[in-house]
Structure formats: structure tokens, C-alpha cells
Amino acid sequence: MLRNMGDPVATRNAFRWDIPERFNLGAAICDRWAATKPERLAILDVTPGRPPRECSFGSLSEQANRLSNGLASLGVGRQGEVGDRVGVLLAQSIETAVAHVAVTRMGCISIPLFTLFGDEALLHRLRDSGARAVITDAAGAARLSALRDHLPDLRHIVSIDGEDENAIGMDALCNSQSPEYEAFPTLADDPAILIYTSGTTGNPKGALHAHRVLLGHLPGVEMSHDFLPQPGDQVWTPADWAWIGGLLDVLMPALYHGVPVVACRFPKFTAEAAFALMRDHGVRNAFLPPTALKMMRAWPEAAQHPLSLRSVASGGETLGSELLNWGQQVLGATINEFYGQTECNMVVSACAALEPPVPGSMGRAVPGHEVEIIDPDSGRVLPPETEGVIGVRAPDPVMFLGYWNNPQATQDKFIEGPEGRWLLTGDMGRKDRDGRLYFVGRDDDVISSAGYRIGPAEIEDCLLGHPAVRQAGVVGKPDPLRGHIVAAYVVLNQGFAPSDALASEIAAHVKTRLAAHEYPRLVRFIDEMPMTTTGKVIRRALREWAVKEGA
Ligand code: ATP
Ligand code: MG
């Protein structure tokens, strides 16, 4: 566990990994507390329209034991070396946690799946992984049942809503089972979770993670939440637990530390509901991705409902200084930005408990991880203040085992250089002389215009500083003269109407604040931003629009 040594360097130097040879992620997040403090609150489920439900660690463990036994009775288990893949197609709920614990404790591999996925997305993941069973609800079971002809490996659909024509009921499967189950003695390196990337740049890739991935996440989670756990902590995130940001940045590490997690399924995320939830349910720590923060900031009444959270973490996209300032005033905490990706997560983080944030920087390499800027051709570590690809030294406990069924893509993800072997994130960044890291942009998102290389993040942040702007996406539009010009796609706040005058005003807003070559020569108003299910701007779609618009 991370110890606060008063400053970032001493804190880093005091940290050592402790990865046992045998480790089971499911057992680690629940059995320890179930054995010592079974009554301790694990999950508070406050989904609107239902009475709130509390689940203790004792109950979580017992429900998971019954489900492991139930799944085993269906023939789900380890077939030789590799465990069966079991999909978990559920939104935030007690049962979602039960399912992940049950599957991983069997030595099987759980696949978190968003309920928002369309049929194609579901089919891609279930077919690619060869999932043998899926745990879902009645709505999910009906959808899967219609797709079953295309899923030859899928044998069992288990529904938390009880038996129907599409599924066996989880209760019926579990009730007759023993409440005892001994976890499979997995190695820390055995596969546990198969989680797909967001698909921001193309087809989502299945990143296979080992049981140790949980231990690998702990220092990053502790940093980004100003030394979680502290007495009274209680966490919530609007991010779906099917995303690595919900599952491994919030749910699992919190449970590991015995910190209660608030679960909630909003029919639709609104700022008002998010504020009310945090106020009414004792939330002290929140992971709020930039998209959620932007929506909250756009709520005109937000400033009248200030909160006093102990810690707020944000990541997955650039945070920017606009949101940082807003968070200090309205959320009552300094937002700690962190950085990572499905393949290798939470390797960089700010930590307000150790030092004030530097706007524009996403923080430092988290203790235990070595993060450098790498020249992607030679694999060399680049000096400070030089732009290159963000790389993480291998091996690292948080690193994925590989892409599912894709050894070539796995191999391409790494580079061997004179200073060692590095995982290349595919993101461009730089490091300053003090060791702080800056995100420049994804490889494809960096705009080259008239000889300059421009990252979209800074411009998007500046655009957000204009009162009319609710969301902004910046891309390069091909231009015969300059190579590319900066094009901004903007969703307006309530009360503002698109006009040429407003477009010029917004462009001028950037021009006066950033360098003249960075201002958007094209500002387009759109009703809705193209986003992934994880709330990321799909700049690839914006680029296609920009190309279509012609010169
Ligand atoms: P795909 O790989 O399928 O295109 P994706 O990369 O969006 O999708 P994730 O693994 O969910 O899928 O996202 C990781 C990426 O998110 C990082 O590689 C980086 O581009 C971006 N990201 C994460 N944290 C930050 C941050 N703090 N600032 C800017 N970008 C970030
Ligand atoms: Mg990616």
C-alpha cells in the first residue's frame, strides 16, 4: 500500500510491489473482509425506482459462493489450462459484483459488457471470446436469445431477474447450492478478466488481464484518491462497471480496501441526479470522467449545490484547467487527473495530497510504474521536454497479458530499446524536467498544420472556457495550403443559438488565449457529440465530417 511520505519523490521511493505467486482477484476483494468483518457494508445499491439495497461483505461472499457452485453445476469451469469465459452483461448493481467475484474465483475469465451495447458490439465480443455463459438480466437475456444462432459457444444464459423463456434464473440456480466455495488457487499471472478497449480509434480489442491486475491498480487508485482508504470513505462513479474505469479504478480496488461502493443505474445521466446522489448517499470519493464533469458544469444550478467531497479523480480523456477550477469551487476537492489505457491502466496520476496540480499536466508516474517518453523507431528514452510516445516499462503488474487471440497485435504493442522493453501506449506526450507528464494527443489525433504539431486537448479546454460552449471536439481538416487546419465541432450550452457571429467570437476566444496558429479556422455547431459508450469523443468521426465538408 502507498504510504504518504509528504512529497512525491519520497512517496515513490518508499513504495515496493508485493505480488504473491498465488493470488485470486475475486477472493481478494471479498473473502478477507467476509472473514474478519462480515457485516461491513460492501455495496449500497440506490438505483432510482427501487428501494435501496445494502450488501455486506459476508453476503457478497456467500452469494458469490452459491453462484460459483451453480455455474460449476452447469459445467462451467477450467477446461484444461484456460478458464471458461463468462460474460457479465449488467449495469451497476450488487449482482454485477457477485458475478465478477464468482467467475474469477472459479479460475474462469469474466468479460464485463455494457448494457448499452448494440447487437453488433455484443456479438463481436461474445464471438471473439468464445464465451460459454452470460450473466445478465431479463432484458439482456431476451437480446442474447435472439442472437444465439450466431453464438455457437454460448451454452447458458443466467438471469438475475429469474427464469423465463430465454434464461435460467440466478436464484433457482443458486438457492440449492452450498454457501461455501473454495477459490481456485490461481497464480497471480493466470487470466482473470477479458476487457475490451473503448473502440475510440477502431474495432475494440480484447485485453486479457491477469489476477495481479488488481494489485497493479492499487497505487494509482490510492494516489488519485488522495490516499484511499481514509476513515469514512465511500466511493461512487457514474462510469459503467463494464469499463476498466468503473471496474478496476473504482469497484474492485474500493472493495479490496473495504471501502463501500455506491451502485446506481440512472435511466439517463443528468447533472442534477449526480449532485443529488452524492449529497444524499454519503459519497466522499468520486471518479468523474471529463464527460460527466462537463455535463455537471453545464447545469446552471450546479454552483448552488456545492459539495464537499474528500477526493475526486478523473481520467480517460484530457481534464483541462477549466474543469479543474470548476471542481475546486463546486465539488470542494482538487480533481486528480490520471492516465492509463485498458491494456495498462492508471500509470500516471496527480495527487493533490502531495502537491498542487499543474494545469495541463496529468501528474507523475505512479509509484511502482516507470513511465517515459519513447522514440517509437529506436525504442530509446527521450530527454525531458521532447515529444514522443508515452511508454511504460515492462514487466509491470498492471500490464495486460496480451490481446485475446491476437499475438501479432500483442507483439506490436511492445518495443525493445537500449534501456529496456516498453509498452507503447500509442499516445503522444512529453515529460518536464520535474517528472510531470503531459498528454499531447493520440497518435492519430495530433494535427499537423503549417509545420506545427498541435494536440487537440489544449484547444478543446480553451473552447470550454467560452460561456456558450458545452462540449468541443477538435480535429484537423485537410487543407491544400497548410496540410491541415484546426476545425472545432461545438455543442452549445442551453440559451445559445448557432450563428456566424458566435462562431467568429468562439474562434477569437481561442486566438487571443492560445498561439495564433492554434485557433480554429472552422467552427461548426452540432447537436450531439459522437461518443463511445465510455464517454470519449470519437474524433475519427469528426475527421470524416471535416473531410466531407470539402475545401
Ligand atoms: P481504442 O483503443 O479501442 O481505440 P481507447 O483507447 O479509447 O479505445 P481506453 O483503453 O478506454 O480505450 O482508453 C485509453 C485511452 O484514453 C488512452 O490511450 C488515452 O488516449 C486516453 N486517455 C486516458 N487518460 C487520459 C488523460 N488523462 N488525458 C488524455 N487522454 C487520456
Ligand atoms: Mg486504446
XYZ file of C-alpha atoms and ligand atoms in Angstrom:
583
model
C 0.000 0.000 0.000
C 1.097 3.532 -0.730
C 2.430 5.496 2.241
C 2.189 9.269 2.284
C 5.786 10.389 2.822
C 4.927 14.062 2.434
C 6.291 14.587 -1.057
C 6.001 12.762 -4.387
C 9.605 11.581 -4.633
C 9.830 10.172 -1.105
C 6.422 8.534 -1.528
C 7.627 6.895 -4.734
C 10.875 5.721 -3.168
C 9.078 4.168 -0.205
C 6.845 2.012 -2.407
C 7.512 -1.690 -3.151
C 5.319 -4.159 -5.003
C 4.172 -7.181 -3.069
C 2.801 -9.662 -5.626
C 2.417 -13.170 -4.226
C 2.898 -16.142 -6.546
C -0.680 -17.280 -5.994
C -3.370 -14.642 -5.975
C -7.063 -14.630 -6.799
C -8.677 -11.311 -7.558
C -12.252 -12.375 -6.704
C -11.173 -13.802 -3.373
C -9.043 -10.734 -2.593
C -11.891 -8.257 -2.968
C -14.275 -10.069 -0.724
C -13.046 -13.000 1.347
C -10.703 -11.091 3.612
C -13.474 -8.768 4.799
C -16.068 -11.553 4.797
C -13.842 -13.471 7.213
C -12.946 -10.594 9.535
C -15.836 -8.099 9.257
C -18.762 -9.873 7.550
C -21.233 -7.121 8.492
C -19.187 -4.374 6.877
C -21.017 -2.594 4.054
C -19.658 -3.534 0.616
C -22.248 -2.144 -1.815
C -25.091 0.312 -1.415
C -27.400 -0.026 -4.423
C -29.522 3.105 -4.832
C -30.989 2.667 -8.276
C -33.954 5.038 -8.674
C -37.381 3.410 -8.653
C -36.321 0.605 -6.303
C -35.864 0.533 -2.555
C -32.189 0.985 -1.642
C -30.389 -2.306 -1.008
C -27.329 -2.896 1.151
C -24.912 -5.751 0.642
C -22.338 -6.637 3.281
C -19.037 -8.359 2.544
C -20.424 -11.504 4.204
C -23.421 -11.505 1.897
C -21.349 -10.685 -1.191
C -19.111 -13.628 -0.438
C -21.986 -16.014 0.212
C -23.908 -15.013 -2.922
C -20.752 -15.406 -4.988
C -20.074 -18.834 -3.435
C -23.514 -20.049 -4.406
C -23.129 -18.684 -7.916
C -19.692 -20.322 -8.349
C -21.236 -23.646 -7.273
C -24.221 -23.030 -9.569
C -22.046 -22.265 -12.575
C -19.897 -25.331 -11.832
C -23.070 -27.457 -11.811
C -23.684 -26.263 -15.386
C -20.233 -27.447 -16.421
C -18.615 -24.002 -16.435
C -15.022 -24.197 -15.188
C -11.417 -24.601 -16.202
C -11.157 -26.595 -19.413
C -7.520 -27.569 -19.136
C -5.232 -24.596 -18.655
C -7.689 -21.856 -19.583
C -10.843 -20.977 -17.708
C -14.185 -20.610 -19.480
C -15.144 -17.089 -20.444
C -18.299 -15.797 -18.786
C -19.916 -12.530 -19.885
C -21.350 -10.144 -17.296
C -23.933 -8.066 -19.137
C -25.217 -5.921 -16.277
C -25.208 -2.271 -15.227
C -24.005 -1.221 -11.767
C -25.671 -3.467 -9.182
C -24.907 -5.849 -6.335
C -25.333 -8.794 -8.706
C -22.695 -7.415 -11.068
C -20.108 -7.541 -8.296
C -21.343 -11.005 -7.227
C -20.914 -12.239 -10.811
C -17.345 -10.971 -11.207
C -16.324 -12.416 -7.850
C -17.973 -15.773 -8.601
C -16.421 -16.152 -12.060
C -12.880 -15.076 -11.190
C -12.831 -17.200 -8.031
C -13.517 -20.259 -10.196
C -10.345 -19.548 -12.148
C -12.588 -18.579 -15.066
C -12.435 -15.326 -17.025
C -15.108 -12.674 -16.668
C -15.966 -10.359 -19.536
C -17.543 -7.056 -18.478
C -20.163 -5.996 -21.052
C -22.062 -2.714 -21.320
C -25.849 -2.988 -21.330
C -25.786 -0.076 -23.781
C -24.040 -2.171 -26.424
C -25.874 -2.684 -29.675
C -26.223 -6.214 -31.081
C -23.128 -5.925 -33.271
C -20.974 -4.853 -30.349
C -22.257 -7.706 -28.195
C -21.810 -10.279 -30.934
C -18.265 -9.127 -31.653
C -17.195 -9.570 -28.037
C -19.026 -12.798 -27.285
C -17.933 -14.464 -30.518
C -14.368 -13.225 -30.273
C -14.046 -14.507 -26.689
C -15.999 -17.739 -27.220
C -17.996 -17.017 -24.061
C -19.655 -20.133 -22.637
C -22.134 -18.383 -20.354
C -23.515 -14.903 -19.754
C -24.949 -13.499 -16.544
C -27.482 -10.795 -17.315
C -30.992 -9.525 -16.581
C -34.306 -10.254 -18.349
C -33.762 -7.573 -20.991
C -30.233 -8.814 -21.716
C -31.435 -12.426 -21.852
C -34.074 -11.540 -24.447
C -31.457 -9.827 -26.620
C -28.980 -12.685 -26.301
C -31.605 -15.259 -27.033
C -32.324 -13.548 -30.369
C -28.586 -13.655 -31.203
C -27.968 -17.215 -30.053
C -27.828 -18.753 -33.536
C -24.690 -16.714 -34.154
C -23.077 -17.734 -30.868
C -22.190 -21.433 -31.110
C -20.066 -21.384 -27.927
C -22.751 -19.841 -25.722
C -24.379 -22.607 -23.651
C -26.006 -20.824 -20.732
C -27.813 -17.552 -20.091
C -28.380 -16.821 -16.407
C -30.776 -14.019 -15.480
C -30.781 -12.111 -12.202
C -34.494 -11.431 -12.816
C -35.419 -15.128 -12.577
C -36.221 -17.854 -15.024
C -38.053 -17.071 -18.265
C -38.178 -18.469 -21.798
C -34.701 -17.056 -22.508
C -32.718 -17.824 -19.399
C -32.298 -19.855 -16.260
C -32.898 -17.871 -13.088
C -29.919 -16.982 -10.918
C -31.951 -17.607 -7.740
C -33.081 -21.039 -8.871
C -29.521 -21.898 -9.888
C -28.045 -20.711 -6.589
C -30.590 -21.450 -3.880
C -29.917 -25.163 -3.647
C -26.157 -24.668 -3.749
C -23.752 -24.717 -0.845
C -22.861 -21.287 0.603
C -19.242 -22.491 0.809
C -16.795 -22.394 -2.079
C -13.052 -22.648 -2.100
C -11.436 -20.335 -4.636
C -9.356 -21.966 -7.344
C -5.690 -21.499 -6.372
C -4.856 -19.262 -9.320
C -1.401 -17.917 -9.990
C -1.170 -14.131 -9.927
C -0.326 -14.392 -13.639
C -3.369 -16.510 -14.572
C -6.005 -14.766 -16.708
C -8.962 -13.279 -14.806
C -10.668 -10.580 -16.863
C -11.091 -10.038 -20.575
C -11.986 -6.403 -21.098
C -12.433 -4.691 -24.420
C -10.955 -1.281 -25.241
C -13.342 1.602 -25.876
C -13.064 1.422 -29.667
C -12.229 5.106 -29.995
C -9.785 4.507 -32.826
C -11.232 1.393 -34.463
C -12.526 -2.047 -33.532
C -12.371 -2.676 -29.776
C -9.599 -5.083 -28.813
C -9.904 -7.718 -26.077
C -7.258 -7.030 -23.439
C -6.670 -10.102 -21.292
C -5.710 -9.310 -17.714
C -4.204 -11.483 -15.001
C -5.380 -11.641 -11.384
C -2.469 -9.369 -10.435
C -4.055 -6.509 -12.410
C -5.948 -5.585 -9.247
C -2.737 -5.204 -7.224
C -1.253 -3.276 -10.147
C -4.092 -0.751 -9.921
C -3.857 -0.081 -6.200
C -1.132 2.608 -6.092
C -2.841 4.540 -8.923
C -6.209 4.408 -7.188
C -4.641 5.419 -3.881
C -2.853 8.394 -5.468
C -5.828 9.616 -7.470
C -7.997 9.498 -4.337
C -5.523 11.231 -2.046
C -4.566 8.079 -0.176
C -7.666 5.938 -0.200
C -8.707 4.410 2.167
C -9.369 7.033 4.843
C -11.992 6.633 7.592
C -15.491 7.404 6.293
C -14.622 6.925 2.625
C -17.449 5.835 0.323
C -16.992 5.868 -3.463
C -19.187 6.311 -6.478
C -18.701 6.717 -10.179
C -21.192 7.288 -12.980
C -18.813 5.269 -15.203
C -20.206 1.866 -16.075
C -18.516 -1.043 -14.327
C -18.111 -2.656 -17.756
C -15.363 -0.141 -18.500
C -11.945 -0.538 -16.928
C -12.518 2.942 -15.444
C -15.513 1.676 -13.460
C -14.430 -1.878 -12.715
C -10.730 -1.621 -11.903
C -10.419 2.052 -10.982
C -13.388 2.055 -8.624
C -15.343 -1.109 -7.776
C -12.608 -3.674 -7.233
C -9.922 -1.563 -5.515
C -12.515 0.003 -3.197
C -13.823 -3.408 -2.140
C -10.255 -4.651 -1.719
C -9.719 -1.822 0.779
C -13.079 -2.445 2.464
C -14.458 0.894 1.239
C -18.191 0.795 0.430
C -19.192 1.406 -3.181
C -22.422 3.150 -4.149
C -24.076 1.464 -7.150
C -26.682 3.262 -9.216
C -28.293 2.985 -12.632
C -29.700 6.292 -13.765
C -32.182 5.886 -16.622
C -30.199 8.785 -18.082
C -27.233 10.578 -16.528
C -28.103 14.123 -15.519
C -26.048 16.590 -13.549
C -28.908 17.179 -11.151
C -29.241 13.469 -10.358
C -25.462 13.133 -9.918
C -25.346 16.004 -7.412
C -28.345 14.635 -5.524
C -26.879 11.151 -5.379
C -23.542 12.312 -4.000
C -25.246 14.550 -1.430
C -27.855 12.010 -0.286
C -25.778 8.852 -0.108
C -22.675 9.903 1.734
C -20.359 9.847 -1.286
C -16.922 11.107 -0.259
C -14.853 9.945 -3.202
C -15.855 10.097 -6.837
C -14.367 9.111 -10.153
C -15.912 11.551 -12.605
C -14.684 11.232 -16.195
C -14.298 14.540 -18.066
C -17.560 13.978 -19.979
C -19.514 13.694 -16.733
C -17.747 16.761 -15.343
C -18.630 18.742 -18.465
C -22.280 17.803 -18.124
C -22.261 18.729 -14.461
C -20.585 22.030 -15.190
C -23.205 22.815 -17.837
C -26.026 22.554 -15.260
C -26.904 26.161 -14.481
C -27.749 25.378 -10.833
C -24.534 23.470 -10.103
C -22.945 26.374 -8.231
C -25.936 26.500 -5.835
C -25.365 22.887 -4.813
C -21.703 22.769 -3.811
C -20.399 19.510 -2.403
C -17.532 18.778 -0.092
C -16.061 15.589 -1.433
C -12.793 14.306 0.046
C -11.345 13.190 -3.298
C -12.235 13.392 -6.964
C -10.368 11.513 -9.677
C -10.805 11.945 -13.400
C -9.303 10.268 -16.433
C -9.886 8.666 -19.791
C -9.710 11.987 -21.608
C -7.927 15.242 -21.010
C -9.223 17.106 -17.976
C -8.011 20.639 -18.662
C -7.789 23.652 -16.380
C -11.401 24.776 -16.904
C -12.754 21.660 -15.204
C -10.023 21.684 -12.564
C -11.009 25.190 -11.426
C -14.689 24.400 -11.536
C -14.155 21.249 -9.444
C -12.347 23.146 -6.716
C -15.251 25.564 -6.368
C -18.235 23.263 -6.765
C -17.100 19.774 -5.777
C -14.958 21.028 -2.910
C -11.944 18.951 -3.947
C -8.984 19.248 -6.262
C -9.608 16.881 -9.133
C -6.726 14.434 -9.541
C -6.261 13.634 -13.187
C -4.901 10.204 -14.010
C -3.908 8.439 -17.184
C -3.908 4.905 -18.477
C -5.435 2.618 -21.019
C -7.293 -0.690 -20.963
C -4.029 -2.531 -21.668
C -2.023 -0.756 -18.951
C -4.019 1.415 -16.662
C -3.522 4.096 -14.003
C 0.183 4.531 -14.533
C 0.186 8.332 -14.208
C -1.696 10.390 -11.661
C -1.828 13.711 -9.934
C -2.201 13.668 -6.159
C -3.365 16.882 -4.508
C -2.485 15.481 -1.090
C 1.188 15.547 -2.132
C 1.417 18.676 -4.292
C -0.826 21.200 -6.010
C -1.813 20.317 -9.569
C -0.054 21.870 -12.532
C -2.760 22.728 -15.059
C -2.281 20.836 -18.305
C -0.231 18.073 -16.664
C -1.808 14.737 -15.840
C 0.565 14.175 -12.936
C 3.567 11.925 -12.390
C 4.341 8.276 -12.927
C 2.505 6.454 -10.142
C 4.839 4.710 -7.654
C 5.649 1.225 -8.942
C 5.358 2.201 -12.614
C 8.069 3.561 -14.851
C 6.678 5.870 -17.494
C 8.940 7.517 -20.081
C 8.657 9.275 -23.399
C 9.944 6.864 -26.039
C 11.137 7.282 -29.581
C 8.909 4.749 -31.363
C 11.540 3.992 -34.018
C 14.557 3.270 -31.839
C 12.875 2.437 -28.533
C 15.130 4.971 -26.816
C 14.042 7.048 -23.838
C 13.771 10.668 -24.964
C 15.075 13.589 -22.880
C 12.760 15.955 -20.961
C 10.661 18.435 -22.938
C 10.763 16.243 -26.058
C 7.582 14.944 -27.626
C 7.291 11.207 -28.206
C 5.169 8.166 -27.436
C 4.222 7.532 -23.825
C 5.753 4.194 -22.857
C 5.596 2.018 -19.731
C 8.485 -0.237 -18.758
C 7.705 -3.962 -18.937
C 7.115 -6.035 -16.967
C 4.609 -4.266 -14.745
C 1.882 -5.909 -12.614
C -0.821 -3.734 -14.170
C 0.107 -4.712 -17.722
C -2.192 -6.930 -19.760
C -1.178 -10.459 -20.733
C -1.984 -9.789 -24.365
C -4.789 -9.204 -26.838
C -7.167 -12.135 -26.947
C -6.327 -14.373 -29.895
C -4.081 -11.766 -31.438
C -0.394 -12.460 -30.760
C 0.706 -10.177 -33.583
C -1.110 -7.137 -32.154
C 0.314 -8.015 -28.726
C 3.835 -8.149 -30.104
C 3.349 -4.836 -31.931
C 2.394 -3.166 -28.665
C 5.931 -3.536 -27.272
C 9.323 -2.243 -28.314
C 12.793 -3.329 -27.210
C 15.169 -0.397 -26.739
C 18.650 0.044 -25.291
C 17.186 0.923 -21.866
C 14.733 -1.994 -21.795
C 11.382 -3.215 -23.035
C 8.471 -0.781 -23.218
C 4.744 -0.991 -23.786
C 3.875 1.718 -26.268
C 0.569 3.364 -25.465
C 0.124 4.973 -28.893
C -0.390 8.319 -27.150
C 1.915 11.250 -27.706
C 3.181 13.067 -24.655
C 6.097 14.782 -23.001
C 7.743 14.942 -19.605
C 9.037 18.088 -17.951
C 12.280 18.380 -16.025
C 10.455 17.738 -12.741
C 8.996 14.450 -13.966
C 5.458 15.668 -14.681
C 3.760 14.170 -17.709
C 1.696 15.980 -20.356
C -0.710 14.380 -22.793
C -0.386 15.757 -26.309
C -2.864 13.557 -28.149
C -3.431 10.144 -29.587
C -1.125 9.454 -32.443
C -3.947 9.957 -34.994
C -5.405 12.993 -33.240
C -2.359 15.203 -33.372
C -2.922 17.863 -36.039
C -0.099 18.961 -38.317
C -0.790 22.432 -39.589
C 1.673 24.667 -41.433
C 4.604 22.799 -39.898
C 3.222 22.894 -36.346
C 2.126 19.794 -34.396
C -0.974 20.637 -32.435
C -2.661 18.485 -29.785
C -6.445 18.915 -29.729
C -6.710 18.815 -25.930
C -5.474 22.301 -25.165
C -7.759 23.865 -27.770
C -10.755 21.911 -26.522
C -10.016 23.072 -22.989
C -9.770 26.671 -24.152
C -13.046 26.370 -26.049
C -14.727 25.120 -22.875
C -13.752 28.401 -21.265
C -16.188 30.216 -23.542
C -19.579 30.554 -21.825
C -21.510 29.252 -24.855
C -19.542 26.002 -25.162
C -20.808 22.817 -23.558
C -18.640 20.276 -25.405
C -15.938 20.635 -28.014
C -14.081 18.263 -30.320
C -11.101 19.486 -32.320
C -9.639 17.773 -35.395
C -7.507 18.570 -38.428
C -9.312 19.284 -41.672
C -7.198 18.666 -44.782
C -6.141 21.952 -46.353
C -4.214 22.439 -49.611
C -2.100 25.239 -48.179
C -1.415 24.281 -44.588
C -1.670 20.497 -44.678
C -4.455 20.709 -42.116
C -6.396 23.464 -40.461
C -7.836 23.288 -36.969
C -11.569 22.553 -37.074
C -13.723 22.761 -33.933
C -17.041 20.966 -33.539
C -19.035 22.516 -30.743
C -22.171 21.617 -28.797
C -23.685 24.784 -27.333
C -24.983 25.372 -23.839
C -28.676 25.999 -23.291
C -29.664 29.528 -24.194
C -27.145 29.943 -27.052
C -28.070 29.693 -30.728
C -25.703 28.933 -33.616
C -24.695 31.949 -35.705
C -21.733 33.088 -37.785
C -21.109 35.840 -35.259
C -20.892 33.311 -32.421
C -18.561 31.097 -34.488
C -16.218 34.047 -35.032
C -16.418 35.000 -31.388
C -15.511 31.466 -30.312
C -12.604 31.334 -32.771
C -11.368 34.693 -31.491
C -11.642 33.435 -27.909
C -9.040 30.780 -28.726
C -6.914 33.093 -30.850
C -6.418 35.579 -28.036
C -5.635 32.916 -25.444
C -3.512 30.344 -27.296
C -0.972 30.715 -30.064
C -2.326 32.223 -33.275
C -1.656 29.036 -35.247
C -3.861 27.054 -32.886
C -7.127 28.888 -33.307
C -9.899 27.023 -35.148
C -10.326 28.402 -38.645
C -13.512 26.410 -38.858
C -16.127 26.325 -36.068
C -19.150 24.088 -36.641
C -22.130 23.747 -34.319
C -23.511 20.251 -33.823
C -26.427 18.958 -31.751
C -24.640 15.963 -30.338
C -21.016 14.912 -29.974
C -20.144 11.460 -31.355
C -19.067 9.477 -28.264
C -18.098 5.931 -27.317
C -20.079 4.137 -24.602
C -17.272 5.146 -22.261
C -17.881 8.835 -22.945
C -14.956 9.586 -25.240
C -15.158 11.916 -28.208
C -14.782 9.872 -31.395
C -12.519 12.313 -33.256
C -12.296 9.788 -36.097
C -15.983 10.597 -36.849
C -15.319 14.351 -36.663
C -12.382 13.943 -39.046
C -14.652 12.172 -41.530
C -17.133 15.063 -41.340
C -14.331 17.561 -41.811
C -13.141 15.758 -44.932
C -16.707 15.587 -46.309
C -17.156 19.329 -45.928
C -14.577 19.850 -48.673
C -12.250 22.797 -49.015
P -9.340 2.006 -28.596
O -8.006 1.563 -28.083
O -10.243 0.852 -28.852
O -9.292 2.972 -29.716
P -9.497 3.706 -26.234
O -8.021 3.827 -26.388
O -10.291 4.981 -26.100
O -10.096 2.827 -27.420
P -9.427 3.003 -23.472
O -8.413 1.971 -23.164
O -10.709 3.040 -22.707
O -9.839 2.838 -24.973
O -8.795 4.454 -23.337
C -7.426 4.689 -23.150
C -7.022 5.956 -23.842
O -7.730 7.084 -23.304
C -5.576 6.310 -23.697
O -4.732 5.586 -24.551
C -5.598 7.814 -24.000
O -5.626 8.037 -25.395
C -6.928 8.252 -23.391
N -6.700 8.800 -22.039
C -6.711 8.165 -20.857
N -6.446 9.005 -19.832
C -6.240 10.217 -20.374
C -5.907 11.523 -19.851
N -5.755 11.754 -18.554
N -5.764 12.534 -20.748
C -5.940 12.329 -22.061
N -6.261 11.140 -22.606
C -6.403 10.091 -21.786
Mg -6.544 2.461 -26.972
